[in-house]
Amino acid sequence: MSFRWIYSELEQQNSIEELQQQLGVPCEIAQLLALRDINTFSKAKTFFRPEIGHLHDPFLMKDMEKASLRLSKAVKDTEKVLVYGDYDVDGTTATASVLLFLRGFGLDVTYYIPHRFKEGYGISSGGITHAREIGADLIVSVDCGITAFEEAKQAREAGIDLIICDHHTAEDRIPEAVAVLDPKRPDCSYPFDGLSGAGVGYKLIEATVTKLGLSAEVAYQFLDLIAISIASDIVPVIDENRVMMRRGLHMINNCPRPGIKALLDLVNATSGSVSTSTIIYSIGPRINAAGRMGDAGTAVELMISDNTEESKKVAADLETINRKRRSTDQKTLEEAQAMLDDEGDMDDVSTMVLHDPDWHLGVIGIVASRLVDTFNRPVVMLSSVDGKVKGSARSVKGFNIYQALKKCEDLLEQFGGHEYAAGLTMNQKNIAEFRKRMNEIACSALSGDDFKPALTIDSRIDLSEIDRKFWKLLSQFEPYGPGNLKPVFVSEDVQLSGVPSIVGKGHLKLKLRQNGSCTFDAIGFKMHNYMPLVRDSGSRRIDVAYVIEENRWNNNRNLQLRLEDIRVKN
C-alpha cells in the first residue's frame, strides 16, 4: 500500500532552537517535542519524567464528591455492591480494579458483565433485575451507563443506588443516578477528557481512598490494570494517561499479578520487555476474546485471581477462545471482501455498510477495522440477532462516526461510541436507507486524497544520525499511543546494500546505508508486495519512511528500521 507522505510542520521554528539549547538535545529531538506541544523546559521535564503526583485531583470531576461519599458509606457499612462492567478489555479491567478495591475492605461484592449477544452493550434491564435478586444496595457501573436513562429509573424504583462511571460521549441530559462520572459530560470541567472507562473508575477509587483517610498507595496498586485499559481502548497516551501508563507498565514488567503473568508467559513476553505494543497485539486481544465470543467473565476471573496455577488454567482457556476468534475473524473478513468484490467499483463508495445476518457479532468490529485499514473508508458491519440488526462502525481520520450516526438517529434504535468507533442497533427495514444516508454524509465530508491513506512524517534525518545516544533519547518518548505515536522518520537517497529478501509471512527485509553511514537492517512487516519495487530499482536511490526500534535477539541488541513506506527515485 502506498501512502501520502504528510510532513509535520511547526508554526514557530524558533521554538525548536530554544528548546534544543535548554535541554541540550539534538535538533530532531527538540522538533519531536515541539510537534507534541512540548515547547518549554517545564513541559519537557513533565513529559520525560511523568510522576504520580502529576495526576489531576479526582474531585475536579463533576459528581465525584457525591460518588466518593456514597462508595465510602458502602465500605463503612459493609454493604452489598454489584460492579457492572462491559465485555471489552476496558470494561473488564475496570470491573476487576473496582472489584478488587472493594474486596480489600471485606465487602460482599460481585460483578455483572452483560452477554454481548443476549443483552448487548450497556446497563440492561436484566442486569438491574439481577442486582435486585441478589439484594445489592449499590451498583457501580464502569465503562458504561451514560445513556442508561430507563435502567437508572428501574434501579431507583428497586431501591438500589447507582453510581455511573463512563467515558463515552454524553448527551445534554444524563441518567438520574446518585452520581454520574464522565469527563465528557457537557457540564463537567475536569481538565482531561481522554480517560478510559477504567481510568474513570480509577479516579473514583482515588477519591474514595481520600474520603476514607487512607494512603494514596492503596489506589496505585491497580494501575497495571488501568495501563492495559489505556493501551487496549486506544485512548490518547498523553496527560494523566501517560502517567498511569508509565507506572502501570513498570508494575507489569517488575511484579505482574498472577493473571497477567500467566498471559505474559503464554505469549513469551519476557520480564522488562512489555510495552504498549505488547498489550495491544498480545495481551489485549486475549482478554478481549472472552467477551467477543460470549462470556467476558473468564477475563475478569483471570485478572482478579491470586492463584498462580488457577491463572495458568484460565489463561490457557482464553488462548483457546482467542484461536477460535481468529478463525472466525478470517472467515468473516473473506466473506466481507467477497461482498465488496461483487459490488464492483469502489470509487463511488464513500463509506461501506455491509450486512450478513449470520456474521458473528463478536468479531465484526475487528473486521471493520481491517477493512478501514485496507480501503481507508468508514465501515459499518452489521449482523442480525433475535430479529434486530446490530453492528459495529469504524472510521478514518477526519470523519466522526459518532456524529454521522447522530445524523441517522431516526433510523436507529440505539447507538453510542466516539469519533472512531461506535455500536448501533436498527430494524432491518432501515438498512437500505441507512446505507444511502451514510454514504451521502461521508461523501460530503471526504473526498479525493482522503481516501488514500496518509503517513505523517515527524522529521527528515540522515541514517548517520542514528546511534545509541539518539536511541536513548528517543526511547524516553515511550509509552507510545494516540497523541504520542512512535515518531516516523524519512531518510532520502538511501542505498540498498546486498539483496532484498522475503522472510516469515511476507515480511520484506533490506539492508540500507546512506552517504557512508553504517549499514542498518530494515524490515517491512507484510510489505512483500514492495519486493518488485526495490528489486528492480537497480542503482537508483530510494526514500524510506520508518520508525526506529531495538531488535533483541540472543542477548544482543541492535537498532533496526521498521519500514512504513518506500519510494524509488525516478
Coordinates of C-alpha atoms in Angstrom, one line a residue, residues 100-429:
L100 CA -10.5 -5.9 44.0
F101 CA -10.6 -2.4 45.6
L102 CA -13.8 -3.1 47.4
R103 CA -12.9 -6.7 48.3
G104 CA -9.9 -5.3 50.0
F105 CA -12.3 -4.0 52.7
G106 CA -14.0 -7.3 53.1
L107 CA -17.2 -6.2 51.3
D108 CA -19.7 -8.7 49.8
V109 CA -19.1 -7.5 46.3
T110 CA -19.7 -9.3 43.0
Y111 CA -19.8 -8.3 39.3
Y112 CA -22.1 -8.5 36.3
I113 CA -21.0 -8.3 32.7
P114 CA -23.8 -8.3 30.1
H115 CA -23.8 -11.0 27.5
R116 CA -22.7 -9.4 24.2
F117 CA -25.3 -11.3 22.1
K118 CA -28.2 -11.7 24.6
E119 CA -28.1 -8.2 26.2
G120 CA -25.7 -6.1 24.2
Y121 CA -23.7 -3.1 25.3
G122 CA -24.5 -1.1 28.4
I123 CA -26.6 -1.4 31.6
S124 CA -29.5 -3.8 30.9
S125 CA -32.9 -4.3 32.5
G126 CA -31.8 -7.9 33.2
G127 CA -28.7 -6.6 35.0
I128 CA -30.8 -4.4 37.3
T129 CA -33.1 -7.4 37.9
H130 CA -30.1 -9.5 38.9
A131 CA -28.9 -6.7 41.3
R132 CA -32.3 -6.7 43.0
E133 CA -32.4 -10.5 43.2
I134 CA -29.1 -10.7 45.0
G135 CA -30.0 -7.9 47.4
A136 CA -27.5 -5.3 46.1
D137 CA -27.5 -2.0 48.0
L138 CA -25.4 -0.2 45.4
I139 CA -24.4 -0.7 41.7
V140 CA -21.2 0.9 40.4
S141 CA -21.2 0.8 36.6
V142 CA -17.8 1.1 34.8
D143 CA -17.2 1.8 31.1
C144 CA -21.0 2.1 30.5
G145 CA -24.2 3.8 31.7
I146 CA -24.1 7.3 30.3
T147 CA -27.2 6.7 28.2
A148 CA -28.9 4.3 30.7
F149 CA -31.9 6.5 31.4
E150 CA -34.6 3.8 31.8
E151 CA -32.3 1.4 33.6
A152 CA -31.3 4.2 36.1
K153 CA -35.0 4.7 36.7
Q154 CA -35.5 0.9 37.2
A155 CA -32.7 0.8 39.8
R156 CA -34.2 3.7 41.6
E157 CA -37.6 2.1 41.8
A158 CA -36.0 -1.1 43.1
G159 CA -34.4 0.9 45.9
I160 CA -30.8 0.4 44.6
D161 CA -28.4 3.3 44.4
L162 CA -26.4 3.7 41.2
I163 CA -23.0 5.3 40.5
I164 CA -22.2 5.6 36.8
C165 CA -18.5 5.7 35.7
D166 CA -18.3 6.2 31.9
H167 CA -16.1 7.9 29.3
H168 CA -18.3 7.7 26.2
T169 CA -19.9 10.7 24.6
A170 CA -22.7 12.1 26.8
E171 CA -25.9 13.8 25.7
D172 CA -27.2 17.1 27.1
R173 CA -29.2 15.1 29.7
I174 CA -27.8 12.4 31.9
P175 CA -29.4 9.5 33.8
E176 CA -30.8 10.2 37.2
A177 CA -28.4 8.4 39.5
V178 CA -26.6 9.1 42.8
A179 CA -23.7 10.3 40.7
V180 CA -22.7 10.3 37.1
L181 CA -18.9 10.4 36.5
D182 CA -18.0 11.2 32.9
P183 CA -15.3 13.7 31.8
K184 CA -17.2 14.1 28.5
R185 CA -20.3 15.4 30.3
P186 CA -21.1 18.9 28.9
D187 CA -21.3 20.3 32.4
C188 CA -18.0 18.7 33.6
S189 CA -14.9 20.8 33.7
Y190 CA -12.4 18.1 34.5
P191 CA -9.1 19.1 32.9
F192 CA -8.7 15.9 30.8
D193 CA -11.5 14.1 29.0
G194 CA -9.4 11.4 27.4
L195 CA -9.6 8.8 30.2
S196 CA -10.5 5.2 29.5
G197 CA -13.6 3.7 31.2
A198 CA -11.2 2.0 33.7
G199 CA -9.5 5.4 34.2
V200 CA -12.7 7.0 35.3
G201 CA -13.2 4.1 37.7
Y202 CA -9.7 4.6 39.0
K203 CA -10.5 8.3 39.7
L204 CA -13.4 7.1 41.9
I205 CA -11.0 4.7 43.7
E206 CA -8.6 7.6 44.3
A207 CA -11.4 9.9 45.6
T208 CA -12.8 7.1 47.9
V209 CA -9.3 6.4 49.3
T210 CA -9.1 10.1 50.2
K211 CA -12.5 10.1 51.8
L212 CA -11.6 7.1 53.9
G213 CA -8.4 8.8 55.0
L214 CA -6.1 6.1 53.5
S215 CA -2.7 6.3 51.9
A216 CA -2.7 7.1 48.1
E217 CA -0.7 3.9 47.7
V218 CA -3.9 1.9 48.2
A219 CA -5.1 3.2 44.8
Y220 CA -1.8 2.8 43.0
Q221 CA -1.9 -1.0 43.2
F222 CA -4.5 -1.1 40.3
L223 CA -2.5 1.0 37.8
D224 CA -1.3 -2.2 36.0
L225 CA -5.0 -2.9 35.1
I226 CA -5.5 0.7 34.1
A227 CA -2.5 0.6 31.8
I228 CA -4.0 -2.4 30.0
S229 CA -7.2 -0.5 29.5
I230 CA -5.5 2.6 28.2
A231 CA -3.5 0.7 25.6
S232 CA -6.4 -1.5 24.5
D233 CA -9.1 1.2 24.3
I234 CA -6.9 3.4 22.1
V235 CA -7.3 6.5 24.2
P236 CA -4.7 9.3 24.0
V237 CA -1.5 8.4 25.8
I238 CA -1.0 12.0 27.0
D239 CA -1.6 14.0 30.2
E240 CA -2.5 11.7 33.1
N241 CA -3.0 8.7 30.9
R242 CA 0.8 8.9 30.2
V243 CA 1.4 9.0 33.9
M244 CA -0.8 6.0 34.6
M245 CA 0.5 4.1 31.6
R246 CA 4.1 4.6 32.7
R247 CA 3.5 3.5 36.3
G248 CA 1.3 0.6 35.1
L249 CA 3.9 -0.7 32.7
H250 CA 6.5 -0.6 35.4
M251 CA 4.3 -2.8 37.6
I252 CA 3.6 -5.3 34.8
N253 CA 7.3 -5.5 33.9
N254 CA 8.5 -5.9 37.5
C255 CA 5.8 -7.5 39.6
P256 CA 2.8 -8.7 37.4
R257 CA -0.2 -10.0 39.2
P258 CA -0.7 -13.8 38.7
G259 CA -3.3 -13.5 35.9
I260 CA -1.2 -11.0 33.9
K261 CA 1.9 -13.1 34.5
A262 CA 0.1 -16.1 33.1
L263 CA -0.8 -14.2 29.9
L264 CA 2.8 -12.9 29.5
D265 CA 4.2 -16.4 29.8
L266 CA 1.6 -17.6 27.2
V267 CA 2.9 -15.1 24.6
N268 CA 6.5 -15.5 25.6
A269 CA 6.9 -11.9 26.7
T270 CA 10.0 -11.6 28.9
S271 CA 10.1 -9.5 32.0
G272 CA 11.2 -6.0 31.3
S273 CA 10.2 -6.0 27.7
V274 CA 6.5 -5.4 28.0
S275 CA 5.4 -2.3 26.1
T276 CA 2.2 -0.7 24.8
S277 CA 2.6 -2.8 21.7
T278 CA 2.7 -6.0 23.8
I279 CA -0.6 -5.1 25.3
I280 CA -2.2 -4.0 22.1
Y281 CA -1.2 -7.0 20.0
S282 CA -0.8 -9.8 22.5
I283 CA -2.4 -9.3 25.9
G284 CA -5.4 -7.2 24.9
P285 CA -6.8 -9.5 22.2
R286 CA -6.7 -12.5 24.5
I287 CA -8.6 -10.6 27.3
N288 CA -11.0 -9.3 24.7
A289 CA -11.6 -12.7 23.1
A290 CA -13.8 -13.9 26.1
G291 CA -16.3 -11.1 25.6
R292 CA -16.2 -11.3 21.8
M293 CA -17.1 -14.9 21.8
G294 CA -19.6 -14.9 24.6
D295 CA -18.8 -14.7 28.3
A296 CA -16.4 -11.9 29.4
G297 CA -16.4 -13.3 33.0
T298 CA -13.4 -15.5 32.1
A299 CA -11.3 -12.4 31.6
V300 CA -12.4 -10.9 34.8
E301 CA -11.7 -14.1 36.7
L302 CA -8.2 -14.1 35.3
M303 CA -7.4 -10.6 36.4
I304 CA -8.8 -11.0 39.9
S305 CA -7.1 -14.4 40.5
D306 CA -4.4 -14.5 43.2
N307 CA -3.6 -18.2 42.5
T308 CA -0.7 -19.0 40.0
E309 CA -2.0 -22.4 38.9
E310 CA -5.6 -21.2 38.5
S311 CA -4.3 -18.3 36.5
K312 CA -2.4 -20.6 34.1
K313 CA -5.5 -22.6 33.5
V314 CA -7.7 -19.6 32.8
A315 CA -5.1 -18.1 30.6
A316 CA -5.0 -21.3 28.6
D317 CA -8.8 -21.2 28.3
L318 CA -8.5 -17.6 26.9
E319 CA -5.9 -18.8 24.4
T320 CA -8.3 -21.4 23.1
I321 CA -11.1 -18.9 22.9
N322 CA -8.8 -16.5 21.1
R323 CA -7.8 -19.1 18.5
K324 CA -11.5 -19.6 17.7
R325 CA -11.9 -15.9 17.5
R326 CA -9.1 -15.5 15.0
S327 CA -10.6 -18.3 12.8
T328 CA -14.0 -16.5 12.9
D329 CA -12.2 -13.2 12.1
Q330 CA -10.6 -14.6 9.0
K331 CA -13.8 -16.2 7.7
T332 CA -15.8 -13.0 8.2
L333 CA -13.1 -10.9 6.5
E334 CA -13.1 -13.2 3.5
E335 CA -16.9 -13.0 3.2
A336 CA -16.9 -9.2 3.5
Q337 CA -14.2 -8.9 0.9
A338 CA -16.2 -11.1 -1.5
M339 CA -19.2 -9.0 -0.9
L340 CA -17.2 -5.9 -1.8
D341 CA -15.9 -7.6 -4.9
D342 CA -19.4 -8.3 -6.0
E343 CA -20.3 -4.6 -5.6
G344 CA -17.7 -3.7 -8.2
D345 CA -16.1 -0.2 -8.5
M346 CA -15.3 1.3 -5.1
D347 CA -14.7 4.8 -6.4
D348 CA -18.4 5.7 -6.0
V349 CA -18.5 4.4 -2.4
S350 CA -17.5 6.8 0.4
T351 CA -18.5 4.5 3.2
M352 CA -19.1 0.8 3.4
V353 CA -22.2 -0.6 5.1
L354 CA -22.1 -4.4 4.9
H355 CA -24.8 -6.8 6.3
D356 CA -24.8 -10.6 6.8
P357 CA -27.3 -11.9 9.3
D358 CA -25.0 -14.8 10.2
W359 CA -21.9 -12.8 11.0
H360 CA -20.6 -13.3 14.5
L361 CA -21.4 -10.2 16.5
G362 CA -18.2 -10.5 18.5
V363 CA -15.8 -10.1 15.6
I364 CA -17.4 -7.6 13.2
G365 CA -15.7 -4.7 14.9
I366 CA -12.3 -6.2 14.3
V367 CA -13.2 -6.9 10.7
A368 CA -14.5 -3.4 10.2
S369 CA -11.1 -2.1 11.5
R370 CA -9.2 -4.2 9.0
L371 CA -11.4 -3.0 6.1
V372 CA -10.8 0.6 7.2
D373 CA -7.1 -0.1 7.0
T374 CA -7.4 -1.6 3.5
F375 CA -9.8 0.8 1.9
N376 CA -9.4 3.9 4.1
R377 CA -13.1 4.5 4.3
P378 CA -15.6 4.4 7.2
V379 CA -17.0 0.9 7.6
V380 CA -20.2 -0.3 9.3
M381 CA -20.5 -4.1 9.7
L382 CA -24.0 -5.4 10.5
S383 CA -25.3 -8.7 11.8
S384 CA -28.7 -10.0 13.0
V385 CA -29.5 -11.1 16.5
D386 CA -33.0 -12.0 17.7
G387 CA -34.7 -10.1 14.9
K388 CA -32.6 -7.0 15.4
V389 CA -29.8 -5.7 13.3
K390 CA -26.7 -4.9 15.4
G391 CA -23.4 -3.6 14.2
S392 CA -20.0 -2.0 14.8
A393 CA -18.7 1.1 13.0
R394 CA -15.1 2.2 12.5
S395 CA -13.8 5.3 10.9
V396 CA -10.9 7.2 9.4
K397 CA -9.2 10.4 10.5
G398 CA -11.4 13.4 9.6
F399 CA -14.7 11.6 9.8
N400 CA -16.5 11.5 13.2
I401 CA -18.5 8.2 13.0
Y402 CA -20.5 9.1 16.2
Q403 CA -21.7 12.4 14.7
A404 CA -22.5 10.6 11.4
L405 CA -24.7 8.1 13.3
K406 CA -26.3 11.0 15.1
K407 CA -27.5 12.3 11.7
C408 CA -29.1 8.9 11.1
E409 CA -30.7 8.8 14.6
D410 CA -34.2 8.5 13.2
L411 CA -33.2 5.2 11.6
L412 CA -31.6 3.7 14.7
E413 CA -33.0 2.2 17.8
Q414 CA -29.8 2.7 19.8
F415 CA -26.2 3.9 19.2
G416 CA -23.2 5.1 21.1
G417 CA -19.4 5.5 20.9
H418 CA -16.9 8.1 19.9
E419 CA -15.1 9.6 16.9
Y420 CA -13.5 6.5 15.5
A421 CA -15.7 3.6 16.8
A422 CA -19.3 3.1 17.6
G423 CA -22.0 0.5 18.0
L424 CA -25.6 0.6 16.8
T425 CA -28.9 -1.3 16.6
M426 CA -31.7 -0.9 14.0
N427 CA -34.6 -2.5 12.3
Q428 CA -33.7 -4.5 9.2
K429 CA -36.1 -2.5 7.0

